[in-house]
CSV table of C-alpha atoms in Angstrom, one decimal:
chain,number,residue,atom,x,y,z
A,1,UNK,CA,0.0,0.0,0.0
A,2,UNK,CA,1.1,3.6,-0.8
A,3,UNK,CA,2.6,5.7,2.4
A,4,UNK,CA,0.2,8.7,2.7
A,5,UNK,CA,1.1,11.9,1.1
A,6,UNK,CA,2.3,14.2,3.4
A,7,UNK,CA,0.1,16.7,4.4
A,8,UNK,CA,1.8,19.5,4.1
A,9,UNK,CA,3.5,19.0,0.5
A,10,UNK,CA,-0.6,18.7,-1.0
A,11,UNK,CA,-1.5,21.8,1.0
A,12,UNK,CA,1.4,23.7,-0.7
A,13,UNK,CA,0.7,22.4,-4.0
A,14,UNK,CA,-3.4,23.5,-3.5
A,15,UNK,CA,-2.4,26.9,-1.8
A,16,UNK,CA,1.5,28.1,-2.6
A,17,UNK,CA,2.3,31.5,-0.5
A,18,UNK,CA,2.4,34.5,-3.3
A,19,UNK,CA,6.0,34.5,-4.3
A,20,UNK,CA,7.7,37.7,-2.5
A,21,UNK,CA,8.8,40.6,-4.2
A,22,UNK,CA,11.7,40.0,-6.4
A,23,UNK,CA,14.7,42.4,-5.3
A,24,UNK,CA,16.5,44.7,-7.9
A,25,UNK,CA,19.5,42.2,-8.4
A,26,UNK,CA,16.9,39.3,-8.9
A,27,UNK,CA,16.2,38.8,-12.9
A,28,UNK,CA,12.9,37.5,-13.0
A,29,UNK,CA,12.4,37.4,-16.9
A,30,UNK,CA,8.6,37.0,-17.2
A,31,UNK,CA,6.6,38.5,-14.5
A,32,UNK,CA,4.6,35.3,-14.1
A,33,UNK,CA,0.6,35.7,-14.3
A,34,UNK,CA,-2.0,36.2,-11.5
A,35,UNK,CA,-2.8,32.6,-10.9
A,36,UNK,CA,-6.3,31.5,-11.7
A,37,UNK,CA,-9.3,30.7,-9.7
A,38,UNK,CA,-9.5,27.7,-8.2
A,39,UNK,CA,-10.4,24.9,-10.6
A,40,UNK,CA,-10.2,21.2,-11.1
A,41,UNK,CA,-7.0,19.5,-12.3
A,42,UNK,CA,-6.3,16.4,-13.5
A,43,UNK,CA,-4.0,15.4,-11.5
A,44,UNK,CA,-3.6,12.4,-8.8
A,45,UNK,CA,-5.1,14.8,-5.9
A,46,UNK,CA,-6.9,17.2,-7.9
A,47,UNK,CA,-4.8,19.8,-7.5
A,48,UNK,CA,-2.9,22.1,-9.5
A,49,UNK,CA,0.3,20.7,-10.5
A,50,UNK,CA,3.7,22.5,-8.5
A,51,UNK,CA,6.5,24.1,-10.6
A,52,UNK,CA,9.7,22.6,-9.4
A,53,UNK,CA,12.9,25.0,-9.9
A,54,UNK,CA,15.2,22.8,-11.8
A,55,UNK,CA,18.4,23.3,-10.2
A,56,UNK,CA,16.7,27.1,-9.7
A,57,UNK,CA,16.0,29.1,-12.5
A,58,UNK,CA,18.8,27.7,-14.0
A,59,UNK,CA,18.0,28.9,-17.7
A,60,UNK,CA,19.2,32.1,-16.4
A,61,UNK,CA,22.0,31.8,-14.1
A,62,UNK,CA,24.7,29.5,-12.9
A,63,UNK,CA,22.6,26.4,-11.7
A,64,UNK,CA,22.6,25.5,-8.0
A,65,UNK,CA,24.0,29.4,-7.2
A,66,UNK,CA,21.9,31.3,-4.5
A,67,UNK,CA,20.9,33.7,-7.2
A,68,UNK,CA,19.8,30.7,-9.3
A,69,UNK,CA,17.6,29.5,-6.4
A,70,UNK,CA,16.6,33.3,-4.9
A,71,UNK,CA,15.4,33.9,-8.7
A,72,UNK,CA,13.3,30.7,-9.0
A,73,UNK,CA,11.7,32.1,-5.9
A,74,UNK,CA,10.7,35.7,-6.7
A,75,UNK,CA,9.5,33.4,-10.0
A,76,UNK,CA,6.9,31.8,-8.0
A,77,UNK,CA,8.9,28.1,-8.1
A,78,UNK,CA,6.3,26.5,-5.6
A,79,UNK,CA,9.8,24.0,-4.5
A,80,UNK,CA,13.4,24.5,-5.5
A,81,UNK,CA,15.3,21.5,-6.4
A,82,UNK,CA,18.9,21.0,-4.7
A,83,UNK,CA,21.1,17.9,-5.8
A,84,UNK,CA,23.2,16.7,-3.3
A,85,UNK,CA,27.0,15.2,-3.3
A,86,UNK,CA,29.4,15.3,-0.5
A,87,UNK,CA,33.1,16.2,-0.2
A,88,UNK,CA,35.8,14.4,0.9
A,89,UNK,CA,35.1,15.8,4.9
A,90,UNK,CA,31.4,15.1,4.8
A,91,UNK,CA,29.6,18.7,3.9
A,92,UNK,CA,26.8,18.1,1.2
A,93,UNK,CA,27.2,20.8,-1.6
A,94,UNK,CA,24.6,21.5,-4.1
A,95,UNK,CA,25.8,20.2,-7.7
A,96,UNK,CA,24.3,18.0,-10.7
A,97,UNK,CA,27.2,15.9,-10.9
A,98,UNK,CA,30.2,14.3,-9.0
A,99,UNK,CA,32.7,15.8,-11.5
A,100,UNK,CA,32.9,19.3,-11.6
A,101,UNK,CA,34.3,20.8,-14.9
A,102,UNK,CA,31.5,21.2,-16.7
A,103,UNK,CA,29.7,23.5,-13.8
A,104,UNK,CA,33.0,25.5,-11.7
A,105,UNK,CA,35.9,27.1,-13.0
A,106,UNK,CA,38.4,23.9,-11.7
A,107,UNK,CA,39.8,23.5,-14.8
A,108,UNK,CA,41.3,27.3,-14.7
A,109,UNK,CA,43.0,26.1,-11.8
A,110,UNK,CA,46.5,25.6,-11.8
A,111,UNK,CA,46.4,24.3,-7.9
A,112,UNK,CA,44.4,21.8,-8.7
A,113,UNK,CA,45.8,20.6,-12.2
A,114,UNK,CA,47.0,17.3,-10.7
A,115,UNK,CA,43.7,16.1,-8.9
A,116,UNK,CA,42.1,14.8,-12.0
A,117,UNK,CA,41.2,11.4,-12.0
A,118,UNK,CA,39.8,8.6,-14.1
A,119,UNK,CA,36.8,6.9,-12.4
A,120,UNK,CA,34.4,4.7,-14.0
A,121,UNK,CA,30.8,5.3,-14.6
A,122,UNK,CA,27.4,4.0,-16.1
A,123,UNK,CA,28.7,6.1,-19.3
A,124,UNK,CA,32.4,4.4,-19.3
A,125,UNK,CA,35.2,6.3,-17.9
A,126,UNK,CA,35.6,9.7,-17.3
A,127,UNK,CA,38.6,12.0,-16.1
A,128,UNK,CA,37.8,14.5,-14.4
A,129,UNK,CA,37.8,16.6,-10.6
A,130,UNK,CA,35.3,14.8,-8.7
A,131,UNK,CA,33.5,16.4,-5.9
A,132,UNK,CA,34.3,13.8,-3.1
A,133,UNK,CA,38.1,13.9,-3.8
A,134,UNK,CA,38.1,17.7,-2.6
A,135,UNK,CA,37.4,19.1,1.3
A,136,UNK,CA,34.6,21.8,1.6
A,137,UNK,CA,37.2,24.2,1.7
A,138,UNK,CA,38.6,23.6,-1.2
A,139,UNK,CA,35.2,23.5,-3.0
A,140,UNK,CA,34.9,27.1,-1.5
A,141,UNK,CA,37.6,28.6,-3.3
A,142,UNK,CA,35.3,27.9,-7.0
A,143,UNK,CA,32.9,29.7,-8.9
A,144,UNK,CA,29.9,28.5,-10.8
A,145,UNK,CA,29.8,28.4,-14.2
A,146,UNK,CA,27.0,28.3,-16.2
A,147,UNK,CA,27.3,25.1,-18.8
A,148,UNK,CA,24.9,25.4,-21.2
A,149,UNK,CA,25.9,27.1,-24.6
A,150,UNK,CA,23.3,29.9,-25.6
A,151,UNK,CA,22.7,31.0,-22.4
A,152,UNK,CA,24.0,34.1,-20.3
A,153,UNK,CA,27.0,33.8,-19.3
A,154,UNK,CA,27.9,37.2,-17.7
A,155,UNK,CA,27.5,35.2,-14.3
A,156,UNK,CA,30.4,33.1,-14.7
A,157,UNK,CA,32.9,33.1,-12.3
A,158,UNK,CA,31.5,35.4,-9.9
A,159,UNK,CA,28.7,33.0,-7.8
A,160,UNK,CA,29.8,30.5,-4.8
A,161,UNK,CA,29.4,27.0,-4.9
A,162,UNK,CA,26.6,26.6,-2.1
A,163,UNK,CA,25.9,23.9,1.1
A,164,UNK,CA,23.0,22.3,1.7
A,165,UNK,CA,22.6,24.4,4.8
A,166,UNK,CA,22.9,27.4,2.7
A,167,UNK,CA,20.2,26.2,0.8
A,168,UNK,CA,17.7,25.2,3.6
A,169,UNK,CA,18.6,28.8,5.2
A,170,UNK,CA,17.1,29.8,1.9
A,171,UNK,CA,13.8,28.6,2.6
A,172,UNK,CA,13.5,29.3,6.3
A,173,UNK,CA,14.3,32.8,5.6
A,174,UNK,CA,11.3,32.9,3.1
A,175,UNK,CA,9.3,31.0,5.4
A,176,UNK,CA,9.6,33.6,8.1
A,177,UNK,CA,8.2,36.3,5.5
A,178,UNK,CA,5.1,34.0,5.2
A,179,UNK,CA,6.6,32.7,1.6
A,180,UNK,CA,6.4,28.6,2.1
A,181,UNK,CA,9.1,27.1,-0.8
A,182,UNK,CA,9.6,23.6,-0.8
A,183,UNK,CA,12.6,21.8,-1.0
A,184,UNK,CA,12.5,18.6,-4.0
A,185,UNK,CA,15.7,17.2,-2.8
A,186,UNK,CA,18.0,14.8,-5.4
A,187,UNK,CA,20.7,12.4,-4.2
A,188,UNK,CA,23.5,12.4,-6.7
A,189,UNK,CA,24.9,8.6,-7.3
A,190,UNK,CA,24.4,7.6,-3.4
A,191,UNK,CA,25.4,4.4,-4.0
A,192,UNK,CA,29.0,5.0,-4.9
A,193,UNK,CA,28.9,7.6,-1.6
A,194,UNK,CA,27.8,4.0,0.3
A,195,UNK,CA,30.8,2.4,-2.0
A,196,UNK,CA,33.4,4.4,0.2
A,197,UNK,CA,31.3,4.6,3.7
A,198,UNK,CA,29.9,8.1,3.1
A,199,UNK,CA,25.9,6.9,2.9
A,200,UNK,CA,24.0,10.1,1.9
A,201,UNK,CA,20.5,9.2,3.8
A,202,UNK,CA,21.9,10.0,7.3
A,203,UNK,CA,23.6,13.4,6.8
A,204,UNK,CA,20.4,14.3,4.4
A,205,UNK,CA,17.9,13.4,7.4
A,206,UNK,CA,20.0,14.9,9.8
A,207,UNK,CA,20.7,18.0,8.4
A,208,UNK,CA,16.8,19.2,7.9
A,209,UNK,CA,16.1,17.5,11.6
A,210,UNK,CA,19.1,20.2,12.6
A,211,UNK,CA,17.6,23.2,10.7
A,212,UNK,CA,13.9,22.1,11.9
A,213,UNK,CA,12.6,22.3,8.1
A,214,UNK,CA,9.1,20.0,9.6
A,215,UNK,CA,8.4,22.7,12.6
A,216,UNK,CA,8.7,25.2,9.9
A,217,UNK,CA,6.5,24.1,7.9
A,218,UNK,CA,9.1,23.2,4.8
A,219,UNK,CA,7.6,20.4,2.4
A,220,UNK,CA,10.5,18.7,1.3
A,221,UNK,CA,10.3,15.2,-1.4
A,222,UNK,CA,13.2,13.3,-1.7
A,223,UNK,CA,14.1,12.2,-5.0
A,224,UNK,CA,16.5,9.4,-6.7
A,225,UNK,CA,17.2,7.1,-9.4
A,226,UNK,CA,18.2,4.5,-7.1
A,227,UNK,CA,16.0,2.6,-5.2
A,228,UNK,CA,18.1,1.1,-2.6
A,229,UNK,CA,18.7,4.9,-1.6
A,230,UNK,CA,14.8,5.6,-1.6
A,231,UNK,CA,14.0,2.3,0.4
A,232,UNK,CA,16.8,3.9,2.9
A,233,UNK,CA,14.7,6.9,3.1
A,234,UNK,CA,11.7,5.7,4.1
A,235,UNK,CA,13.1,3.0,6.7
A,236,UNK,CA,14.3,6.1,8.7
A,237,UNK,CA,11.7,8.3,7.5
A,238,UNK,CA,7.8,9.6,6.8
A,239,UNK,CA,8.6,12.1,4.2
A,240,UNK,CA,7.2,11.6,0.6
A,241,UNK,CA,9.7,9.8,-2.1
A,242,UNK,CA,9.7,10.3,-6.1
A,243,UNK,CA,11.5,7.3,-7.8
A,244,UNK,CA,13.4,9.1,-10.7
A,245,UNK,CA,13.1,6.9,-14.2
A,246,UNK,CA,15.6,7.0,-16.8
A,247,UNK,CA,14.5,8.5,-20.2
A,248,UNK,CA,14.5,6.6,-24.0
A,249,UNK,CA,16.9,5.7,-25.2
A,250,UNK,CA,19.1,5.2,-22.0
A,251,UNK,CA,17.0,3.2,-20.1
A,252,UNK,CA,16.7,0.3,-23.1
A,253,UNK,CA,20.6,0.8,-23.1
A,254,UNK,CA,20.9,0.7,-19.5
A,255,UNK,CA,18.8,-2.4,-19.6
A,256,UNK,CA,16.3,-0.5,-17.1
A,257,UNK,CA,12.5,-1.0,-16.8
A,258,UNK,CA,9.9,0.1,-14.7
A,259,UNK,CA,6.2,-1.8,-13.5
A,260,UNK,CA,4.3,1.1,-12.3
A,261,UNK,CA,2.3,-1.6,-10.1
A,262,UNK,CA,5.4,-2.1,-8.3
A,263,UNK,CA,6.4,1.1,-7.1
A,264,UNK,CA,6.6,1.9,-3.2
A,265,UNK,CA,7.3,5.4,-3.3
A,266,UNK,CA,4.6,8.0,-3.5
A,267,UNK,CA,5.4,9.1,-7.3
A,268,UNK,CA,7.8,8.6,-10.0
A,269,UNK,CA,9.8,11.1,-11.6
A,270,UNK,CA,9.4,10.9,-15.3
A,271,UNK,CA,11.0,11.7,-18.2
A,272,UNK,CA,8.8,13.7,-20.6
A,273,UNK,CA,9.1,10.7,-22.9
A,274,UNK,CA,6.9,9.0,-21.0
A,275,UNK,CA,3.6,10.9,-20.5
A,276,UNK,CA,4.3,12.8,-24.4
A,277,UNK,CA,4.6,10.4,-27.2
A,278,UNK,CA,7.0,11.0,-30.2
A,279,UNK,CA,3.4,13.2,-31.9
A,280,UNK,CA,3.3,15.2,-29.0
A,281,UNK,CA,-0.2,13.3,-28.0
A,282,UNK,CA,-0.8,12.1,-24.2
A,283,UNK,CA,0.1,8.7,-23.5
A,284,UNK,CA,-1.5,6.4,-20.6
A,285,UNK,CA,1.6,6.8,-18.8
A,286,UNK,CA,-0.3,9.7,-16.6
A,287,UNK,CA,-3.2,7.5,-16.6
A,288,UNK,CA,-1.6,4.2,-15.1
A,289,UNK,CA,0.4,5.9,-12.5
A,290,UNK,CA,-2.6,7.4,-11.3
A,291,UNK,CA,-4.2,4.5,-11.0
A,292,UNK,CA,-1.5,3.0,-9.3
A,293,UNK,CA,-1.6,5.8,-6.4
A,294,UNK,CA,1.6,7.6,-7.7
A,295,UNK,CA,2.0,11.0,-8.3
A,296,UNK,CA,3.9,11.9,-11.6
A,297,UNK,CA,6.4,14.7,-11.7
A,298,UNK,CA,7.8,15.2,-15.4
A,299,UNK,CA,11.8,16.1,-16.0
A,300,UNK,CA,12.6,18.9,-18.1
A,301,UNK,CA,11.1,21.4,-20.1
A,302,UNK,CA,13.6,23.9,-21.5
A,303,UNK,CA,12.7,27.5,-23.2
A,304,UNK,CA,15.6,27.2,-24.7
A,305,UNK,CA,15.5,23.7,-26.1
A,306,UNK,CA,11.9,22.3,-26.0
A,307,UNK,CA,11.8,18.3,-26.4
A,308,UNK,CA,10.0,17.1,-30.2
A,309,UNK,CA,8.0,18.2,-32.1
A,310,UNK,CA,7.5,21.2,-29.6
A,311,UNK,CA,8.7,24.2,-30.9
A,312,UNK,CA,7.7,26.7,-28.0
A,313,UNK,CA,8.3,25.3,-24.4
A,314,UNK,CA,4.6,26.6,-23.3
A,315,UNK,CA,2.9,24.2,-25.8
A,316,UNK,CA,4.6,21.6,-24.1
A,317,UNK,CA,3.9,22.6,-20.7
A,318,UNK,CA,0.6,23.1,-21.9
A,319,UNK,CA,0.5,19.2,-23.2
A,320,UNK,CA,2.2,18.3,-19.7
A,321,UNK,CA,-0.4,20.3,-17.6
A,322,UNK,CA,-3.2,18.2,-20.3
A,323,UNK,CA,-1.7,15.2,-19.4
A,324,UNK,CA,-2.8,15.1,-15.6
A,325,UNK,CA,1.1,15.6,-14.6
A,326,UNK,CA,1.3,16.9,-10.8
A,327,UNK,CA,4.5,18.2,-11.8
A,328,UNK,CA,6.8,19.7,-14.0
A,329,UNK,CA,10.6,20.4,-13.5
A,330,UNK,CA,11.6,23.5,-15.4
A,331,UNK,CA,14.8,25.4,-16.1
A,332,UNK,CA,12.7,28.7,-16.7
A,333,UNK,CA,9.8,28.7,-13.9
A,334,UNK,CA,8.2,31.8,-14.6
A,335,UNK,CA,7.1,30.3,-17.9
A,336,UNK,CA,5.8,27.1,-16.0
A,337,UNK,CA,3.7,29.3,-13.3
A,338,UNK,CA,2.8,32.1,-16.5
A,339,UNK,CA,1.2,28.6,-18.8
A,340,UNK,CA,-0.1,27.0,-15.4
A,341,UNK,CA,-1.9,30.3,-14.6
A,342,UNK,CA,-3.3,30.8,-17.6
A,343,UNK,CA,-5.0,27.4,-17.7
């Protein structure tokens, strides 16, 4: 039987605070819309569906930067989604990936020109910096970089690399304003953390039991791709799970697959490729999760690059939002709350 959604995540998903002013040095592209009276979704509760900040607005600045995540917020980003590594001395750090060229300015870094390494990984092997080979204060002395060609780039170089505490602080300094934002919270390759005796689920759980994110009122998911991480969680824990699923074609080269039926978290994350077909048209994927008690949150819709045949990222939203979805990561979350409020 599926655990009971928390409370508190459905309240914030049927009632999100009004996103708090934006402050001058906030870029908040498109002012997003008024939202629209109350109305009947098609999703799992019947409630609207939440925008989840992907990696913060990160379509506009340095991903997993404060002014990534601040930006999402004055957006109105109903949760903000951290990924989680750790380094070397234990501190959990906000980044996509456990090798850090592609998102910090390592590479420019003379000091630190003989800490590459080769490491295996599901993609073969890889030479790079990797986060766990490097103490917090090390990782202090980068900058963010913004990886994605096409987008701005005047940011580069100039934004810290930020904690997990940082981020929570985040969030409990909104809440105090009356501005609930919830945390959707990623584990980055846990099981290679548990491979060396560094198990994320303990310092996760223990550092939002520390900050007191429940007594404040934070609804926080906890999201992975593995499930032995996600059966972790919920052994020490009530709080809702999303078990992530690998997008076409990796999962049939990864020799993954998924029975909706079998599921024992509270929702899947999804890759659009499974609730849009190749036509753009609805599958049942939406339909049998449902069915099965899981909520489905949908991973990523891009102004910049919307997924086939879409041409403009609010049609696919829009064909998300049709779908029943009761979620939608985006890297531009004023244009998920703008289409959302105009349904």
């Amino acid at each position: 039987m599926k655990r009971l959604i928390s409370a508190s995540v459905l309240v914030l998903a049927a009632c999100a605070s009004a996103p708090a002013a934006p402050s001058d040095s906030v870029q908040t592209a498109a002012a997003p819309s008024a939202e629209a009276p109350a109305q009947a979704w098609n999703t799992l509760t019947g409630e609207r569906p939440i925008v989840i900040a992907h990696r913060g607005a990160s379509g506009l600045y340095p991903e997993h930067t404060l002014m990534a995540y601040k930006t999402a917020i004055a957006q109105g980003a109903d949760f903000i989604e951290p990924d989680l590594v750790m380094t070397s001395d234990g501190v959990l750090i906000a980044r996509h990936d456990l090798y850090l060229s592609a998102t910090t300015d390592i590479a420019d870094r003379p000091e630190f020109a003989d800490r590459k390494a080769v490491r295996q990984t599901p993609f073969g092997e890889q030479e790079d910096w990797w986060a766990d080979d490097f103490t917090y204060a090390e990782i202090q002395t980068l900058k963010a970089r913004q990886q994605f060609e096409g987008r701005p780039m005047e940011h580069n170089d100039t934004l810290d690399i930020v904690t997990f505490d940082e981020v929570m602080d985040l969030v409990l300094a909104e809440a105090e304003k009356g501005n609930i934002i919830g945390l959707h919270v990623e584990a980055k390759w846990p099981s290679h953390y548990t491979s060396i005796g560094k198990g994320l689920a303990d310092p996760i759980l223990d550092g939002m039991k520390a900050k007191g994110l429940k007594e404040a009122g934070i609804p926080v998911y906890i999201q992975c791709f593995e499930p032995p991480f996600l059966a972790e969680v919920a052994e020490k824990s009530d709080l809702p799970l999303i078990q992530n699923m690998v997008g076409q074609p990796y999962a049939s080269m990864m020799g993954l697959e998924y029975d909706l039926d079998d599921m024992t978290t509270d929702g899947v994350g999804a890759d659009v490729s499974y609730v849009l077909g190749k036509d753009g048209q609805p599958t049942d994927f939406v339909a049998r999760a449902h069915e099965a008690g899981l909520l489905v949150h949908v991973y990523t819709v891009r102004d910049d690059r919307p997924d086939a045949p879409f041409t403009d990222s609010r049609d696919e939203l829009q064909a998300l939002f049709d779908a029943g979805v009761d979620g939608v990561w985006a890297d531009y979350p004023a244009t998920a709350v703008d289409v959302r409020a105009a349904d």
